[in-house]
mmCIF file of C-alpha atoms in Angstrom:
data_model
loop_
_atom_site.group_PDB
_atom_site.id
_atom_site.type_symbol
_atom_site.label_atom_id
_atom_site.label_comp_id
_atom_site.label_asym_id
_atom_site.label_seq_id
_atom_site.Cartn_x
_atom_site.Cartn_y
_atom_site.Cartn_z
ATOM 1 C CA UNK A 1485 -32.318 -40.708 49.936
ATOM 2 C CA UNK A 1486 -32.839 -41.234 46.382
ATOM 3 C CA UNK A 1487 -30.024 -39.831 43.630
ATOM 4 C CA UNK A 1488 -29.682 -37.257 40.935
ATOM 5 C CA UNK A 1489 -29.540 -38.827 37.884
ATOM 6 C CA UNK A 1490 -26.697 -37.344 35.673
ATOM 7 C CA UNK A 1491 -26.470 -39.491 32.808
ATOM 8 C CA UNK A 1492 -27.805 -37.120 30.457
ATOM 9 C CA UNK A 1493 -26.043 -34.039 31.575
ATOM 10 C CA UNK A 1494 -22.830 -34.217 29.779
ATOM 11 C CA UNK A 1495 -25.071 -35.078 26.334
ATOM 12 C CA UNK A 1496 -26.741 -31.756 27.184
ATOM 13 C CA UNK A 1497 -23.804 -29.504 27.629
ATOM 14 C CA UNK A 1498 -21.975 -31.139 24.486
ATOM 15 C CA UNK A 1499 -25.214 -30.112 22.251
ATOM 16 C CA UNK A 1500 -25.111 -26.718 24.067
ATOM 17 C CA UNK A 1501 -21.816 -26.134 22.984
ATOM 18 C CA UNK A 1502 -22.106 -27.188 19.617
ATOM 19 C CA UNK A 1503 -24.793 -25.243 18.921
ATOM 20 C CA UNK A 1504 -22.860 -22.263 20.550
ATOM 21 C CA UNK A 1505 -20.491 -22.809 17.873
ATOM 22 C CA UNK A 1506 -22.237 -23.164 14.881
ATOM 23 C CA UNK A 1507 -24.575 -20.439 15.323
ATOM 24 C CA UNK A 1508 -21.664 -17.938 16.773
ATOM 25 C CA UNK A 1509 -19.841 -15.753 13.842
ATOM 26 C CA UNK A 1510 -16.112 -14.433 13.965
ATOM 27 C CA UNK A 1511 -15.323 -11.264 13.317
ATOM 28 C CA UNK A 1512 -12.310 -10.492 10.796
ATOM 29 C CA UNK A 1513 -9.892 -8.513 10.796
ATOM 30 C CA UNK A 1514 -9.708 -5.860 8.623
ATOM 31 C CA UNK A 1515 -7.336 -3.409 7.407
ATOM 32 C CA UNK A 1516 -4.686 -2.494 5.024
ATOM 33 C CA UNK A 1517 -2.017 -5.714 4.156
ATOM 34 C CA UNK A 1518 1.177 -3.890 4.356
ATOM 35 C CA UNK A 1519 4.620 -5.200 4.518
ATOM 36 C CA UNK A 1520 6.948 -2.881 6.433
ATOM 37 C CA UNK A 1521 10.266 -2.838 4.984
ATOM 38 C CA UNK A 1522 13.351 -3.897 6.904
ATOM 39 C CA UNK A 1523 14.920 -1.596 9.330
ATOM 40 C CA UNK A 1524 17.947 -0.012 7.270
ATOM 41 C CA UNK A 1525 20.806 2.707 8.848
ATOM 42 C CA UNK A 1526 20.836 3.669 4.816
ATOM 43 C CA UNK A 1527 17.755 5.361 4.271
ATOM 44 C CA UNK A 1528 18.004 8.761 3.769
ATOM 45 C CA UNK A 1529 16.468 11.450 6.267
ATOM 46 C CA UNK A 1530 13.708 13.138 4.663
ATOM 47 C CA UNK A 1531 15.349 16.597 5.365
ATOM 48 C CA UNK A 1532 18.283 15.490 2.960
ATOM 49 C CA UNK A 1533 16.178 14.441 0.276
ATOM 50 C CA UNK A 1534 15.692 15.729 -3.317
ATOM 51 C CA UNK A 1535 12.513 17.860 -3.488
ATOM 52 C CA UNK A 1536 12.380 16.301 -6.864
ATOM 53 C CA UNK A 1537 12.037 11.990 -5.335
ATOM 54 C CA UNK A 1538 8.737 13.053 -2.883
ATOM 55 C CA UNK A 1539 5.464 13.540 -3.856
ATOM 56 C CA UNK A 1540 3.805 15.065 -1.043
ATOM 57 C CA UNK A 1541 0.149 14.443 -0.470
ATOM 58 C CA UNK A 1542 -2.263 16.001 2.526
ATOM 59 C CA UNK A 1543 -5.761 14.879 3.308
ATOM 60 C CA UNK A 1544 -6.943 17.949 5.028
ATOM 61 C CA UNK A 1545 -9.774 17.701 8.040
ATOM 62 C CA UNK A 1546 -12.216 18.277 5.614
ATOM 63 C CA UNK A 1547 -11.229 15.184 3.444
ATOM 64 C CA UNK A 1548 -9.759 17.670 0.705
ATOM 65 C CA UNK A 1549 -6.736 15.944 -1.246
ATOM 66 C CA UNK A 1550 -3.842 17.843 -2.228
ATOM 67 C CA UNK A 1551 -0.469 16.899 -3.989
ATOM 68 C CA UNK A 1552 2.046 18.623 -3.497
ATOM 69 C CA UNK A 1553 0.195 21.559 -2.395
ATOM 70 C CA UNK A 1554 -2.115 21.229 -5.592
ATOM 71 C CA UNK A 1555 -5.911 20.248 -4.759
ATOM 72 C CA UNK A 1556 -7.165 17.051 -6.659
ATOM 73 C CA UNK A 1557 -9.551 14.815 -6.620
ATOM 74 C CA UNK A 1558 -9.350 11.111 -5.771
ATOM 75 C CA UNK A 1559 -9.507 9.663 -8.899
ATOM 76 C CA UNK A 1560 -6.435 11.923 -9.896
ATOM 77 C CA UNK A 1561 -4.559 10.349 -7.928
ATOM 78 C CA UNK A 1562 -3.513 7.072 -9.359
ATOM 79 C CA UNK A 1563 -2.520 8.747 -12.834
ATOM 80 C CA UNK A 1564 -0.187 11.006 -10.821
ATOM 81 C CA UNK A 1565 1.290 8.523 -8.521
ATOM 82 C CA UNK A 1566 2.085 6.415 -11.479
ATOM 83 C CA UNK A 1567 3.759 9.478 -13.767
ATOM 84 C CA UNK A 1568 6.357 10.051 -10.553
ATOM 85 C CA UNK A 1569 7.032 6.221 -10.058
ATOM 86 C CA UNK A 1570 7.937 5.670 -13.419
ATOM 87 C CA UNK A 1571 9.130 9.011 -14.340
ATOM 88 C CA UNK A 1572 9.395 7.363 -18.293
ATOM 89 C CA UNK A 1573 10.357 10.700 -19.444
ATOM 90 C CA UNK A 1574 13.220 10.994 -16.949
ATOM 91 C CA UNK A 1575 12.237 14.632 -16.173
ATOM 92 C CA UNK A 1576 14.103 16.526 -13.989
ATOM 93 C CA UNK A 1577 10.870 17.479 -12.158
ATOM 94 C CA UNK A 1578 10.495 13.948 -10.706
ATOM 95 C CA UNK A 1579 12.488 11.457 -9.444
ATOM 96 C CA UNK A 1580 15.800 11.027 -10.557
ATOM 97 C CA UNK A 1581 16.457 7.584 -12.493
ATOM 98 C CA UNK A 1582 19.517 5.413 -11.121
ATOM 99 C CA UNK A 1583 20.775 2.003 -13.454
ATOM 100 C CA UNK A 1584 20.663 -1.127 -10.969
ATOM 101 C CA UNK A 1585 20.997 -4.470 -12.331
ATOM 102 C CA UNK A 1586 17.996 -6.440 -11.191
ATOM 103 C CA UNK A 1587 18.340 -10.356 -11.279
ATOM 104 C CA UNK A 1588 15.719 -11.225 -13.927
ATOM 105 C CA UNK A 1589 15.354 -8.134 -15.668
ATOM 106 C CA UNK A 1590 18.844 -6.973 -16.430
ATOM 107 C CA UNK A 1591 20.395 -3.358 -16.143
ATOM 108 C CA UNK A 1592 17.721 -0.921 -15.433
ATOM 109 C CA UNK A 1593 17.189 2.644 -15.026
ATOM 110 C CA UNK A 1594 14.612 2.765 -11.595
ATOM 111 C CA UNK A 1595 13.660 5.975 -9.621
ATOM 112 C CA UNK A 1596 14.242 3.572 -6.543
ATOM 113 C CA UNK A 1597 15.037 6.848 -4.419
ATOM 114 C CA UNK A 1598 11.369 8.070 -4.998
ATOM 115 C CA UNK A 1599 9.235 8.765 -1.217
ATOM 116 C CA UNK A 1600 5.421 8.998 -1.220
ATOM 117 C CA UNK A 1601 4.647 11.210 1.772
ATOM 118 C CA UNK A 1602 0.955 10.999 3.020
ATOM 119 C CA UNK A 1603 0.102 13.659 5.471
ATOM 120 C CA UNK A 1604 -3.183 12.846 6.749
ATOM 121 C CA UNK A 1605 -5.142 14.848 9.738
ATOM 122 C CA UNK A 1606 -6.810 13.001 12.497
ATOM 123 C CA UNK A 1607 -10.470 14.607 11.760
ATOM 124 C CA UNK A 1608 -10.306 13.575 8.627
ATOM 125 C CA UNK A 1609 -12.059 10.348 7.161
ATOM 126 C CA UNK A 1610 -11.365 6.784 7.604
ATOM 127 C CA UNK A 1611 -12.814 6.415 4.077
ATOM 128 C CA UNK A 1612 -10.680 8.985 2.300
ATOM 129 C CA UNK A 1613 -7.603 8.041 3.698
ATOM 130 C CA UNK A 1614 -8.323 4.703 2.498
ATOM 131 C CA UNK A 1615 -9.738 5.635 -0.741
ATOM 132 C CA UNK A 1616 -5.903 7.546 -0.571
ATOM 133 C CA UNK A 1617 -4.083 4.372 0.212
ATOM 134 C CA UNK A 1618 -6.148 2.047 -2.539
ATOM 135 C CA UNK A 1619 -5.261 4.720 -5.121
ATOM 136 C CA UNK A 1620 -1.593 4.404 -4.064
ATOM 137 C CA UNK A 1621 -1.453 0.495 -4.347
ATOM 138 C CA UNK A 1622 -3.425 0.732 -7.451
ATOM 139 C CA UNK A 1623 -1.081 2.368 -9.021
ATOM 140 C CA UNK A 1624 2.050 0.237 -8.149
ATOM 141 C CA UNK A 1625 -0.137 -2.723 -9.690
ATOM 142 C CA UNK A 1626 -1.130 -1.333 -12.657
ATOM 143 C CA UNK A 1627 3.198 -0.158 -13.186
ATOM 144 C CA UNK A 1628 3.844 -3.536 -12.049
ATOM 145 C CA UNK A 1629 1.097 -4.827 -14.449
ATOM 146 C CA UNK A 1630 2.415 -3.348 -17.369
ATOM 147 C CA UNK A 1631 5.721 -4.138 -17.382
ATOM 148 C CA UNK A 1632 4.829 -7.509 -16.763
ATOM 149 C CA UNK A 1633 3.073 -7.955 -19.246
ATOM 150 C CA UNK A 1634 6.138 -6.075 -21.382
ATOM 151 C CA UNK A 1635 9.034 -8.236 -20.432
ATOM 152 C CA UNK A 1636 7.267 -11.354 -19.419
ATOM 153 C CA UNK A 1637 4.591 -11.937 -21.704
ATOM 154 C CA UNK A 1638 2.210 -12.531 -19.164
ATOM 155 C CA UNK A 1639 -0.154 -10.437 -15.880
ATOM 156 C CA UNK A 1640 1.806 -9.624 -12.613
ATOM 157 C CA UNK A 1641 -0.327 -12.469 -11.364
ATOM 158 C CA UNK A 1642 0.122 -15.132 -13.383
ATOM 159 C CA UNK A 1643 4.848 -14.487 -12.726
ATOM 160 C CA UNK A 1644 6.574 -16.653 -10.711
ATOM 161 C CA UNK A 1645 7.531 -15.455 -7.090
ATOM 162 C CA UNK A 1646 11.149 -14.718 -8.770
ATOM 163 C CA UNK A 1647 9.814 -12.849 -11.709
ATOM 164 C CA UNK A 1648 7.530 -10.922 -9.155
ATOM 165 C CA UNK A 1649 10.314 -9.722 -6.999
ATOM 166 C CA UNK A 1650 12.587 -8.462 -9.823
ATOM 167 C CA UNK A 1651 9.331 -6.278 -10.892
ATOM 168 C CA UNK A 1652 8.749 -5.236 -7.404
ATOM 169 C CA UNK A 1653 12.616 -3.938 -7.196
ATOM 170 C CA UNK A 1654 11.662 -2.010 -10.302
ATOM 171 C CA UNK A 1655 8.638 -0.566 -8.465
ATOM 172 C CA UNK A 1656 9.816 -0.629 -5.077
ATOM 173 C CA UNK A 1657 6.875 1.158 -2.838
ATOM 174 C CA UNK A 1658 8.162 3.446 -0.722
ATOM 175 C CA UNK A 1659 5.611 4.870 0.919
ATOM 176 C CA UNK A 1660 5.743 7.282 4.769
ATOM 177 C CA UNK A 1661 3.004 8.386 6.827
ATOM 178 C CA UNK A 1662 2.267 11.340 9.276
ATOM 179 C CA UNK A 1663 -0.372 12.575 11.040
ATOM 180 C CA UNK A 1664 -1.240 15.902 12.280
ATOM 181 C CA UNK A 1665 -3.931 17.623 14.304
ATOM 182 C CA UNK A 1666 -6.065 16.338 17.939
ATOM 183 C CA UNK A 1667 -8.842 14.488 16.765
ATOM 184 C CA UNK A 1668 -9.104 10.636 15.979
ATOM 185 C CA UNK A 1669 -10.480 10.146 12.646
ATOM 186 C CA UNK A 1670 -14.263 9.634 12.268
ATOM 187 C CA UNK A 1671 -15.627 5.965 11.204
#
């Protein structure tokens, strides 16, 4: 009984499997880049805190956007997020300004106590809540940005990792989430 030749079998399944691989895409991941900050028994509970240091916003189930009870559109939003960061006024109607000595920058007045709550419901959009969280990190950027540019002489991206972390203690982004009604949000 004659046998199989094999020989070219293994050539074969190698050229298979490139091809497989070549011609195969990889989906990736997507979503927000967020660094959680570090588990701390200091952090105040929001019950205790100043009315004053949170800005409260709601996405509603019809992808309304209110702050602090005030309806607004998107584009509002970084302009506003930006006034209570940086409170340069020091009004008593935002957050309340504490000195800190920050390595780099020297003593500082910061509203480091400052929470931005986002309260968004589960029917509502993927897109607005997004759109929501964009405006937010915007806005930390652009305060970043600027005083950058102010102290440094130079972009937040063109600072050293050292110069970048003294202007992110400045700005720190403090920022909580909650969720409320039954439905997952729609894509």
């Amino acid at each position: 009984m004659p046998g199989l030749n094999t020989a070219s079998i293994a050539d074969i399944s190698f050229t298979l499997l490139i091809l497989f691989l070549v011609v195969t895409s990889m989906d990736e991941d997507k979503g927000l880049t967020r660094h959680l900050p570090p588990v701390s028994t200091e952090i105040t509970p929001p019950a205790e805190m100043l009315e004053r240091n949170v800005m409260r916003i709601e996405i509603s189930s019809d992808n309304s956007l209110s702050v602090n009870g005030e309806t607004i559109q998107v584009e509002e939003l970084r302009p506003r997020v930006m006034q209570f960061v940086d409170n340069p006024d020091n009004s008593p109607s935002l957050p309340e300004k504490h000195p800190v000595e920050i390595y780099g920058l020297g003593r500082c007045a910061v509203t480091d106590g400052h929470v931005i709550q986002i309260k968004a419901d589960r029917a509502a959009d993927y897109d607005t809540y997004f759109q929501v969280q964009n405006e937010i990190v915007a806005a930390y950027q652009q305060l970043r940005d600027q005083l950058a540019r102010k102290r440094f002489n130079k972009p937040y991206a063109s600072c050293s990792e050292e110069q970048r972390v003294a202007l992110r203690d400045y700005y720190p982004q403090r920022v909580a989430e909650e969720y409320s009604g039954q439905k997952g949000g729609q894509p």
